[in-house]
Structure formats: structure tokens, C-alpha cells
N, CA, C and O atoms as a GROMACS GRO file, in nm:
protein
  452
    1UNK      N    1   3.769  -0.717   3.768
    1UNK     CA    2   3.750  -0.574   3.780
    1UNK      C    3   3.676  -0.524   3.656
    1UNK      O    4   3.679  -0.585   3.549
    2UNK      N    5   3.606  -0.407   3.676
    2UNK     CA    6   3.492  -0.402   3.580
    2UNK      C    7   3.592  -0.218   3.509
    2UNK      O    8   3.688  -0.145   3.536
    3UNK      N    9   3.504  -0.229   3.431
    3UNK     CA   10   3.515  -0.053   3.343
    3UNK      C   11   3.463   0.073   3.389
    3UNK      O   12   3.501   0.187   3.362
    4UNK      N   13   3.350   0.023   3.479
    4UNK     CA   14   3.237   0.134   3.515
    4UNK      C   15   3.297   0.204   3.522
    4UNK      O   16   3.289   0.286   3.430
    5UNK      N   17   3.426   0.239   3.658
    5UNK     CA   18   3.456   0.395   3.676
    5UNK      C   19   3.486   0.459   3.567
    5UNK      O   20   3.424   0.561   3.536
    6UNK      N   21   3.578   0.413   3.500
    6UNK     CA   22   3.635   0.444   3.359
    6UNK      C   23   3.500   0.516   3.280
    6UNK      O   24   3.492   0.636   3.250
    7UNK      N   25   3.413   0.429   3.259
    7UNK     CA   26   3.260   0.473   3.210
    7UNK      C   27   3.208   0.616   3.227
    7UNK      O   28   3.178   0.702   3.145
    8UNK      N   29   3.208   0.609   3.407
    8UNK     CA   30   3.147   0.696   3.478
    8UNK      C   31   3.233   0.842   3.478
    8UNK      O   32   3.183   0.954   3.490
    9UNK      N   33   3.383   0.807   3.460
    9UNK     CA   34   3.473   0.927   3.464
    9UNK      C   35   3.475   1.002   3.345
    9UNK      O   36   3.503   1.122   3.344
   10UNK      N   37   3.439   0.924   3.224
   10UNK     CA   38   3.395   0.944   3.069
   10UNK      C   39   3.272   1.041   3.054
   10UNK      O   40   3.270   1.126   2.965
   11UNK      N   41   3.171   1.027   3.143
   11UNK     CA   42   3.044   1.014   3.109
   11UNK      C   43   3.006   1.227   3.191
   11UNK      O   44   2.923   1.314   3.162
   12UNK      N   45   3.141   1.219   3.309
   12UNK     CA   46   3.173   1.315   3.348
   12UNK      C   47   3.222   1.390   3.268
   12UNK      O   48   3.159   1.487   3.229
   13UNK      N   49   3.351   1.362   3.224
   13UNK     CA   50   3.410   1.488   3.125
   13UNK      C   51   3.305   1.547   3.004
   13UNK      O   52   3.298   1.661   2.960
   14UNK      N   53   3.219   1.415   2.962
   14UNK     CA   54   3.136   1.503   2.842
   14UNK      C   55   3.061   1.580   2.909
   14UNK      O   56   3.051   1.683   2.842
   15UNK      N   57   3.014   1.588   2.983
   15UNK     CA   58   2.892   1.680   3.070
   15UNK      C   59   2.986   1.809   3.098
   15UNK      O   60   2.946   1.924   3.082
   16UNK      N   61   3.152   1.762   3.158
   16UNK     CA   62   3.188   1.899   3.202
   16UNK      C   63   3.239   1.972   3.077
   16UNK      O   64   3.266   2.090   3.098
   17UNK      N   65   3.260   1.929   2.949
   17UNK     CA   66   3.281   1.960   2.842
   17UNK      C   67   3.173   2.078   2.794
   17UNK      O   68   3.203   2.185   2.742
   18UNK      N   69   3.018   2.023   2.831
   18UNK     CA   70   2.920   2.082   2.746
   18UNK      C   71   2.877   2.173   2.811
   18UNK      O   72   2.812   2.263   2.758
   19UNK      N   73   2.909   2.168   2.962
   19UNK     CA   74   2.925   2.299   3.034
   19UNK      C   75   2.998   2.383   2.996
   19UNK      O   76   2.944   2.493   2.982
   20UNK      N   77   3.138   2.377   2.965
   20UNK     CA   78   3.221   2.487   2.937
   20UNK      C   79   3.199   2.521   2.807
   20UNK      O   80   3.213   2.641   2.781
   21UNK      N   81   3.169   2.446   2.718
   21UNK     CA   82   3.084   2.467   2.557
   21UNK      C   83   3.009   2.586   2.594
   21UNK      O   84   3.030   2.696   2.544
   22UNK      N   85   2.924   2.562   2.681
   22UNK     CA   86   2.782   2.669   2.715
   22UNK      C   87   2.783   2.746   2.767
   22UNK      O   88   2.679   2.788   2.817
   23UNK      N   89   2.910   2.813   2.785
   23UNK     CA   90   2.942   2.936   2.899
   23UNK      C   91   2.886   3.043   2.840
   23UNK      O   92   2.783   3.087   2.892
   24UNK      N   93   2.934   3.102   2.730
   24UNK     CA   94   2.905   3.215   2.673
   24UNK      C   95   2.746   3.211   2.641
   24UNK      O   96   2.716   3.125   2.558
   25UNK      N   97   2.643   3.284   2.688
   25UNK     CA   98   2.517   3.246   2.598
   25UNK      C   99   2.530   3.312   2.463
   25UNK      O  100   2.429   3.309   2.392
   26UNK      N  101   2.632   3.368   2.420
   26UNK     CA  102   2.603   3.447   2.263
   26UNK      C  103   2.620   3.356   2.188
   26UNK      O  104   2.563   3.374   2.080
   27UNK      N  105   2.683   3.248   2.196
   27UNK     CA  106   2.709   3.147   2.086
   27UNK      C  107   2.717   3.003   2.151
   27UNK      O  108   2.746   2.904   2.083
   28UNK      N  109   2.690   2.995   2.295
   28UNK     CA  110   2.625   2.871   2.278
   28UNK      C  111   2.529   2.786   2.231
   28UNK      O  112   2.545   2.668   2.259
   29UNK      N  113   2.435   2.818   2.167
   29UNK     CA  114   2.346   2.737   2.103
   29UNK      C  115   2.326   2.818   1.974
   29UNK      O  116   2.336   2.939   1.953
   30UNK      N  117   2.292   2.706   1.886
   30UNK     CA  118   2.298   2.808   1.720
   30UNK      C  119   2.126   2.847   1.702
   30UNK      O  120   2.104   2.966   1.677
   31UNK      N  121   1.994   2.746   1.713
   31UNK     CA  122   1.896   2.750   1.692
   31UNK      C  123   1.798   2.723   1.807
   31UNK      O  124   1.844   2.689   1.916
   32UNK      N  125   1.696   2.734   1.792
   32UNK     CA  126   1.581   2.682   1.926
   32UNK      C  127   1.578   2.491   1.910
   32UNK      O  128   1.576   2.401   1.994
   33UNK      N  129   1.578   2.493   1.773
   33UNK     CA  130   1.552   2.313   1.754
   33UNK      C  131   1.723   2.250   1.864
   33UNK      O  132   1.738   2.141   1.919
   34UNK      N  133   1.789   2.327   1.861
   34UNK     CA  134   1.970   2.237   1.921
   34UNK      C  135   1.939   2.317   2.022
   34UNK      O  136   2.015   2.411   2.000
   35UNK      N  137   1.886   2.342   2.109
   35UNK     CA  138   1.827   2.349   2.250
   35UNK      C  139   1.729   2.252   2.304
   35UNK      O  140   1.744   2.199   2.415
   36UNK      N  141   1.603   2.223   2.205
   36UNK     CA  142   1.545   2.147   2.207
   36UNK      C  143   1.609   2.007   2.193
   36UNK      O  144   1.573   1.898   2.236
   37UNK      N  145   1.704   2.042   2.126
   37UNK     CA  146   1.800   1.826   2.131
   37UNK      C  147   1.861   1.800   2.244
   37UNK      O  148   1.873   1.691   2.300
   38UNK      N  149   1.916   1.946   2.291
   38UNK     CA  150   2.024   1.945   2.396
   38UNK      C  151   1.960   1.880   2.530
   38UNK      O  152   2.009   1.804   2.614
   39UNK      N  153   1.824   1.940   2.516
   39UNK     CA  154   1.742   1.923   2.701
   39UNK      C  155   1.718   1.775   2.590
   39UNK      O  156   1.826   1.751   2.535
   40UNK      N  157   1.648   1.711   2.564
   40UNK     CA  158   1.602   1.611   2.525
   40UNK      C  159   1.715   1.547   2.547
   40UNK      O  160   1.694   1.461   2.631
   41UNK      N  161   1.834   1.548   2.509
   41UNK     CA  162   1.963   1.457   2.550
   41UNK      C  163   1.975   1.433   2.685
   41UNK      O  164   1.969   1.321   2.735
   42UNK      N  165   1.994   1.543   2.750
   42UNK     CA  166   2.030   1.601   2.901
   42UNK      C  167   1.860   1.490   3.006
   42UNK      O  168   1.855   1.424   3.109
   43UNK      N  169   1.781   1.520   2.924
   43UNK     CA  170   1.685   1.413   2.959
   43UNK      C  171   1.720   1.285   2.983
   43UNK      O  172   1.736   1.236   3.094
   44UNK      N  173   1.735   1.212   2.843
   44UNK     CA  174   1.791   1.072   2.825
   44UNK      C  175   1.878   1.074   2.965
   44UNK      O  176   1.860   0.999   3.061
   45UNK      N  177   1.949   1.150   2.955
   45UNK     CA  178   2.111   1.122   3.027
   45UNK      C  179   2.046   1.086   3.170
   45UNK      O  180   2.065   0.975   3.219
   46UNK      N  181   1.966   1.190   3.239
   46UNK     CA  182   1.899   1.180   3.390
   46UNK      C  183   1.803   1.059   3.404
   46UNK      O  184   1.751   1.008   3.503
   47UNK      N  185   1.795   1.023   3.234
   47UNK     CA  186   1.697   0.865   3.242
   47UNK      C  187   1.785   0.744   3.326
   47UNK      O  188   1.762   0.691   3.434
   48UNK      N  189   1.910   0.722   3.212
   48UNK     CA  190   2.009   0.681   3.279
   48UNK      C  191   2.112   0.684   3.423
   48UNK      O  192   2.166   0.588   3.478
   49UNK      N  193   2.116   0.788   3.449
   49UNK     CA  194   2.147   0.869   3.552
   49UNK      C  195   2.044   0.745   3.703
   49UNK      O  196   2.061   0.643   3.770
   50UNK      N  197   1.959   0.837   3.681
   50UNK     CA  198   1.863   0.738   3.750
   50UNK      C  199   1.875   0.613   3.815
   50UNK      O  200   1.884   0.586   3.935
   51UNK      N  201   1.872   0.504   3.658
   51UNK     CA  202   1.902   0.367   3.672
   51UNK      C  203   2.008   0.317   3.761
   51UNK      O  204   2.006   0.234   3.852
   52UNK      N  205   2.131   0.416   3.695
   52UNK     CA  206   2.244   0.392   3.720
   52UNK      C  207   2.262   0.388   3.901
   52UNK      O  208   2.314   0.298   3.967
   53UNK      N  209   2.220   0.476   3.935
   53UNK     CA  210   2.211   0.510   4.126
   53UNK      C  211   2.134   0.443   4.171
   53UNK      O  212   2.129   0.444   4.294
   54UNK      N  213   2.056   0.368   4.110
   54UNK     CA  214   1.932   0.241   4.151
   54UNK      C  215   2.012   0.107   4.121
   54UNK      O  216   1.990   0.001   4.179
   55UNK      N  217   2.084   0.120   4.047
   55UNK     CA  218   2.168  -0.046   4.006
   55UNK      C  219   2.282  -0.004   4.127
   55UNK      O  220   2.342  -0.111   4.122
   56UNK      N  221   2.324   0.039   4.186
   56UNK     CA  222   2.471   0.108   4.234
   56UNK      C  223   2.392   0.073   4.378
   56UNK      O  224   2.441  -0.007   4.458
   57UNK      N  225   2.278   0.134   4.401
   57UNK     CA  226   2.252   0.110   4.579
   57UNK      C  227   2.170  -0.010   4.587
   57UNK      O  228   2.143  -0.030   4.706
   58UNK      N  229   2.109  -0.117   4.493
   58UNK     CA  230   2.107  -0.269   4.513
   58UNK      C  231   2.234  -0.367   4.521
   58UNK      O  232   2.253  -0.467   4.589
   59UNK      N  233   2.331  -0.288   4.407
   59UNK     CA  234   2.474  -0.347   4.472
   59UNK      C  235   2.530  -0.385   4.607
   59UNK      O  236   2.556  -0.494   4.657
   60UNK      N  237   2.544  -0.206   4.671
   60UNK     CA  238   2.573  -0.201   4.787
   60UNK      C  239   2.506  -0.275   4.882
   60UNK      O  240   2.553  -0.349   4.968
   61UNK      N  241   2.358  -0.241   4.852
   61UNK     CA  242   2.267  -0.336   4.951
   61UNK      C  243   2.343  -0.476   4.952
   61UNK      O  244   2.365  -0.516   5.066
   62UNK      N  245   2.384  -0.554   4.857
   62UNK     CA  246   2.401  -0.690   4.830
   62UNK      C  247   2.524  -0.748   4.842
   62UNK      O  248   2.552  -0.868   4.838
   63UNK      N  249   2.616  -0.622   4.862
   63UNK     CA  250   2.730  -0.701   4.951
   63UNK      C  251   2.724  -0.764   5.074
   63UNK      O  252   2.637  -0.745   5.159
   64UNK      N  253   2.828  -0.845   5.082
   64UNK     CA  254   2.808  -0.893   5.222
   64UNK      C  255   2.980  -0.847   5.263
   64UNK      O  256   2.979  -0.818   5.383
   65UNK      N  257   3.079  -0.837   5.223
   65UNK     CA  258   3.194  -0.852   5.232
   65UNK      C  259   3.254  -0.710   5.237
   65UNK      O  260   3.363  -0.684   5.186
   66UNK      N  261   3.165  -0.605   5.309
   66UNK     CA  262   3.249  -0.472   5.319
   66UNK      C  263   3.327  -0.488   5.495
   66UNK      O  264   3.293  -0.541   5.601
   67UNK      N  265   3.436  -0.415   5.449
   67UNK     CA  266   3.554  -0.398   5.578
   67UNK      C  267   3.580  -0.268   5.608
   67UNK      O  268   3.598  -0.199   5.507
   68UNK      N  269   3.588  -0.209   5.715
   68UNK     CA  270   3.635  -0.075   5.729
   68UNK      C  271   3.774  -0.048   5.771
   68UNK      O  272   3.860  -0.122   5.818
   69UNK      N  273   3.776   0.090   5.737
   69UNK     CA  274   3.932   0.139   5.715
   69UNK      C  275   3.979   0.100   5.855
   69UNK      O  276   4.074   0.022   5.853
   70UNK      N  277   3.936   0.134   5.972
   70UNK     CA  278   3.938   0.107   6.109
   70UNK      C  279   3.927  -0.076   6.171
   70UNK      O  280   3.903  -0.109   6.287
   71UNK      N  281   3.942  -0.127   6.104
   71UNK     CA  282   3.868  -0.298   6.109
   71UNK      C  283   3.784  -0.316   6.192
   71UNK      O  284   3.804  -0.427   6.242
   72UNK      N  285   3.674  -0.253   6.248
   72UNK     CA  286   3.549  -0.196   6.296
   72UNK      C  287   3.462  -0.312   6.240
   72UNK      O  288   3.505  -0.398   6.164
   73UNK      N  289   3.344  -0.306   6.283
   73UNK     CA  290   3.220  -0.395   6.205
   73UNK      C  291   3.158  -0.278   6.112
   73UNK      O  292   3.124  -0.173   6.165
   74UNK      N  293   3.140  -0.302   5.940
   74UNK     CA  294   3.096  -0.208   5.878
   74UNK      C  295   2.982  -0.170   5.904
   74UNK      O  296   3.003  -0.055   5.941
   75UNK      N  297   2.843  -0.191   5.914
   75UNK     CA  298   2.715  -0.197   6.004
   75UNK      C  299   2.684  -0.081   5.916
   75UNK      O  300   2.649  -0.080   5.798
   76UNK      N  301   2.700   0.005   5.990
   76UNK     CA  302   2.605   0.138   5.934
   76UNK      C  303   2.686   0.222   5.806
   76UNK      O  304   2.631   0.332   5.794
   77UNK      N  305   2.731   0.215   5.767
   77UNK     CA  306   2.837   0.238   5.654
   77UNK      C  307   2.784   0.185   5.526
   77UNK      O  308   2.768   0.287   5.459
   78UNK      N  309   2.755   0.105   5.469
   78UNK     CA  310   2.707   0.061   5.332
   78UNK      C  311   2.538   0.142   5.335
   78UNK      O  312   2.518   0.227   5.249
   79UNK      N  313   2.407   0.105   5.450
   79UNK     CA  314   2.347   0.169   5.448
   79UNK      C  315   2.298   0.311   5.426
   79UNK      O  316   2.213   0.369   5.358
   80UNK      N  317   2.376   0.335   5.500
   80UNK     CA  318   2.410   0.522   5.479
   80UNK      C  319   2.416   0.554   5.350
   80UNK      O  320   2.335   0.634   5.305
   81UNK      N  321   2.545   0.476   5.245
   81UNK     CA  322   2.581   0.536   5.177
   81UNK      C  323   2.442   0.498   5.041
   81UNK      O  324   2.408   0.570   4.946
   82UNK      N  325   2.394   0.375   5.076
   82UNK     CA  326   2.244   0.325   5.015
   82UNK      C  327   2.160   0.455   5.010
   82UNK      O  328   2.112   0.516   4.915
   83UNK      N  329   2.158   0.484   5.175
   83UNK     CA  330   2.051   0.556   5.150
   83UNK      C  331   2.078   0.731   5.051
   83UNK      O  332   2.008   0.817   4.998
   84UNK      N  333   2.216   0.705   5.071
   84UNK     CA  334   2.182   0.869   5.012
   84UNK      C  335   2.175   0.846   4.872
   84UNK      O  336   2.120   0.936   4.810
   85UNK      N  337   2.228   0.717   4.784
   85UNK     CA  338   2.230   0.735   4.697
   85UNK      C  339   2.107   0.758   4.622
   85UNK      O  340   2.087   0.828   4.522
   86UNK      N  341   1.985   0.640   4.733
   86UNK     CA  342   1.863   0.637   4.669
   86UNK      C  343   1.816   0.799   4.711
   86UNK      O  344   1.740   0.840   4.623
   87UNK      N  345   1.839   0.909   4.824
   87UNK     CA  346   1.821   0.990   4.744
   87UNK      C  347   1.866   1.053   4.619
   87UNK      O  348   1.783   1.117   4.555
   88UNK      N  349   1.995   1.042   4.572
   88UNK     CA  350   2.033   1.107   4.489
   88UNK      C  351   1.957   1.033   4.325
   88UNK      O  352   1.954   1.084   4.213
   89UNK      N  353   1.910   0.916   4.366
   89UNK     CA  354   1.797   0.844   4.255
   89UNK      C  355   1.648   0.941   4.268
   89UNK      O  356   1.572   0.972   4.175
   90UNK      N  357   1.639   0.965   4.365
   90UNK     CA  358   1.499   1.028   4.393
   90UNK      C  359   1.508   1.202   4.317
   90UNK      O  360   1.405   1.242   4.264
   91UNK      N  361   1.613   1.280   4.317
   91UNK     CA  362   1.664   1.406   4.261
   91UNK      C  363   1.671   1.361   4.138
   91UNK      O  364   1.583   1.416   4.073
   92UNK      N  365   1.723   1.298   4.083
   92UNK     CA  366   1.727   1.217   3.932
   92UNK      C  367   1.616   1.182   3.848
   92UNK      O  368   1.623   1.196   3.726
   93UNK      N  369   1.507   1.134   3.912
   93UNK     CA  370   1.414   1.140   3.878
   93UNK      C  371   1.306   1.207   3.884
   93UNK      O  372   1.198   1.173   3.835
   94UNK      N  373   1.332   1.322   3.955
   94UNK     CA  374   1.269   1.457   3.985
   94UNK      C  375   1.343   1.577   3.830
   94UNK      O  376   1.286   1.672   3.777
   95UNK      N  377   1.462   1.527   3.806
   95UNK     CA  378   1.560   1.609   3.716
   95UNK      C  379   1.469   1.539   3.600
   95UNK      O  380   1.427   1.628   3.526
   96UNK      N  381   1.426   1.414   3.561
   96UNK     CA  382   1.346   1.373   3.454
   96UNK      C  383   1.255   1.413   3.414
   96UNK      O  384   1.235   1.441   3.296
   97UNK      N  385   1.152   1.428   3.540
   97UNK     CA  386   0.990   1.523   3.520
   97UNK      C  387   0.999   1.644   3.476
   97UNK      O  388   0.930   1.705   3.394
   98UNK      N  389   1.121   1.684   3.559
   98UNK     CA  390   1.132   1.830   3.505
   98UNK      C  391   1.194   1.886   3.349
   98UNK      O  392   1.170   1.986   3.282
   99UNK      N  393   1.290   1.759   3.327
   99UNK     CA  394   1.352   1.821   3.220
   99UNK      C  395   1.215   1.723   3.095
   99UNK      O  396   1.245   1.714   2.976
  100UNK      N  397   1.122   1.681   3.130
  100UNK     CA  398   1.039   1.629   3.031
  100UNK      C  399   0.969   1.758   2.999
  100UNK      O  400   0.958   1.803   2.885
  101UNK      N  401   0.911   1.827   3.136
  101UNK     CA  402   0.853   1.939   3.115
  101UNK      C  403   0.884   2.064   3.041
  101UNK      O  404   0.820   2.167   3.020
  102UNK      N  405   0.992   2.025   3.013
  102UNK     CA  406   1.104   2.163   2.947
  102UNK      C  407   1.102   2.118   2.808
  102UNK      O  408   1.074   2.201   2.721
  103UNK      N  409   1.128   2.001   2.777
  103UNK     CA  410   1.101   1.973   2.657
  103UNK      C  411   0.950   1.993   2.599
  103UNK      O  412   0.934   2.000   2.477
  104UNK      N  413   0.853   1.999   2.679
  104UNK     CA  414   0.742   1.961   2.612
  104UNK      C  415   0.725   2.149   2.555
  104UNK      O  416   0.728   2.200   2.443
  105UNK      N  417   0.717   2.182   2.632
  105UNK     CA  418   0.753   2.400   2.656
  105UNK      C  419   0.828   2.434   2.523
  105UNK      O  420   0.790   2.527   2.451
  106UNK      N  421   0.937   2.357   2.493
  106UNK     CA  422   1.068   2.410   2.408
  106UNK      C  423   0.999   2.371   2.272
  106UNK      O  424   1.019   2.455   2.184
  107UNK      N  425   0.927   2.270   2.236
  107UNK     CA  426   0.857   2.204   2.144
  107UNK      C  427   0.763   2.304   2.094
  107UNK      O  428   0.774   2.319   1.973
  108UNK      N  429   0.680   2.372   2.148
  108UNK     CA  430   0.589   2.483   2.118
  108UNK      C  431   0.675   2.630   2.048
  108UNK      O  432   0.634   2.744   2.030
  109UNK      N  433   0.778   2.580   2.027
  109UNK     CA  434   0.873   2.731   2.013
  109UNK      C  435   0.956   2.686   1.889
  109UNK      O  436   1.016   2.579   1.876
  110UNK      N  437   0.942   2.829   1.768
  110UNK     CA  438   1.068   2.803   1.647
  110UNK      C  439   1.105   2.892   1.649
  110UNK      O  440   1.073   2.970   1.740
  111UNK      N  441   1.210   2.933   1.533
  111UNK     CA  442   1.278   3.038   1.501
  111UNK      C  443   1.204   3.172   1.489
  111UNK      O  444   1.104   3.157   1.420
  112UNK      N  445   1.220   3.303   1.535
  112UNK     CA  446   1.174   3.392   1.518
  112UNK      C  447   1.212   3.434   1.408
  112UNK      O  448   1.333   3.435   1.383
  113UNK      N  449   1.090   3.493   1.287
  113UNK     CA  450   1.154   3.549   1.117
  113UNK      C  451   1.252   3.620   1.184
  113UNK      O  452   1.335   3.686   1.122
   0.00000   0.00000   0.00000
């Protein structure tokens, strides 16, 4: 048995952490540069993000040994869940372009005297 979920349940709370960090806009962020780190992080993260839903639906693809709750033939069940993931890889990497683009925008911008 592996760690991932553990990983993945980790990898959740910091995100829902930095959400609730960021509620207030009066004092969520101190400067333009820790906005600029924040999307640049939040970047990285959808880099990974990505991978991660691309390593996860070659998995699935590569079982052979799924059973259903019903003892049914699994058939369309691992596919399905393939395919949505590779969309949810395809949104992920749409979340990359975009949050590259935000960085490049945020970069042109400092502190107002």
C-alpha cells in the first residue's frame, strides 16, 4: 500500500488552508511581489496537478484486475473514470496557460509610492 492518498489529502488541506488565509482581501496579501509568488506557486502546483491526473489515468488504464461492487464485468467503469480524469488533465493544463499568463501581467506591476 502506497502514501499517495495521505499525499493527496495533505496537498488538499494546504490549498484549503490558503483559501481561508485569503478570504479577507484587506489583509490577504501584504505586497504585489507575494501575489506574484503566490500565482507562480499556484502555477507550479497545476504543473503538478497535471502530471499527477496523467500518471493516475495510465494507472487505471493498466489495470487489469478491477471488480465491481455488483460482481458485474467492470467494462465500462475504469474507462469512464480514465476518461474524465484526462479531462480533468486537460482543465489543468488549461489552469497552467492561464495562470502563466497571470504571472507574466503581475511581473509588469510594483508597489505604488
Amino acid at each position: 500500500m502506497t502514501d499517495h492518498a495521505a499525499i493527496a489529502a495533505s496537498a488538499a488541506a494546504h490549498l484549503r488552508d490558503l483559501a481561508q488565509a485569503t478570504t479577507d482581501p484587506r489583509d490577504a496579501y501584504g505586497s504585489p511581489a507575494e501575489i506574484a509568488s503566490v500565482t507562480e506557486s499556484l502555477r507550479d502546483l497545476a504543473r503538478h496537478l497535471e502530471d499527477a491526473l496523467d500518471h493516475l489515468a495510465r494507472h487505471i488504464d493498466r489495470r487489469g484486475d478491477w471488480a465491481t461492487t455488483d460482481g458485474g464485468q467492470p467494462g465500462r467503469y475504469p474507462r469512464a473514470a480514465s476518461d474524465r480524469i484526462r479531462s480533468a488533465n486537460a482543465e489543468a493544463r488549461n489552469m497552467v496557460r492561464a495562470l502563466d499568463r497571470s504571472v507574466e501581467a503581475l511581473n509588469h506591476l510594483r508597489p505604488a509610492p
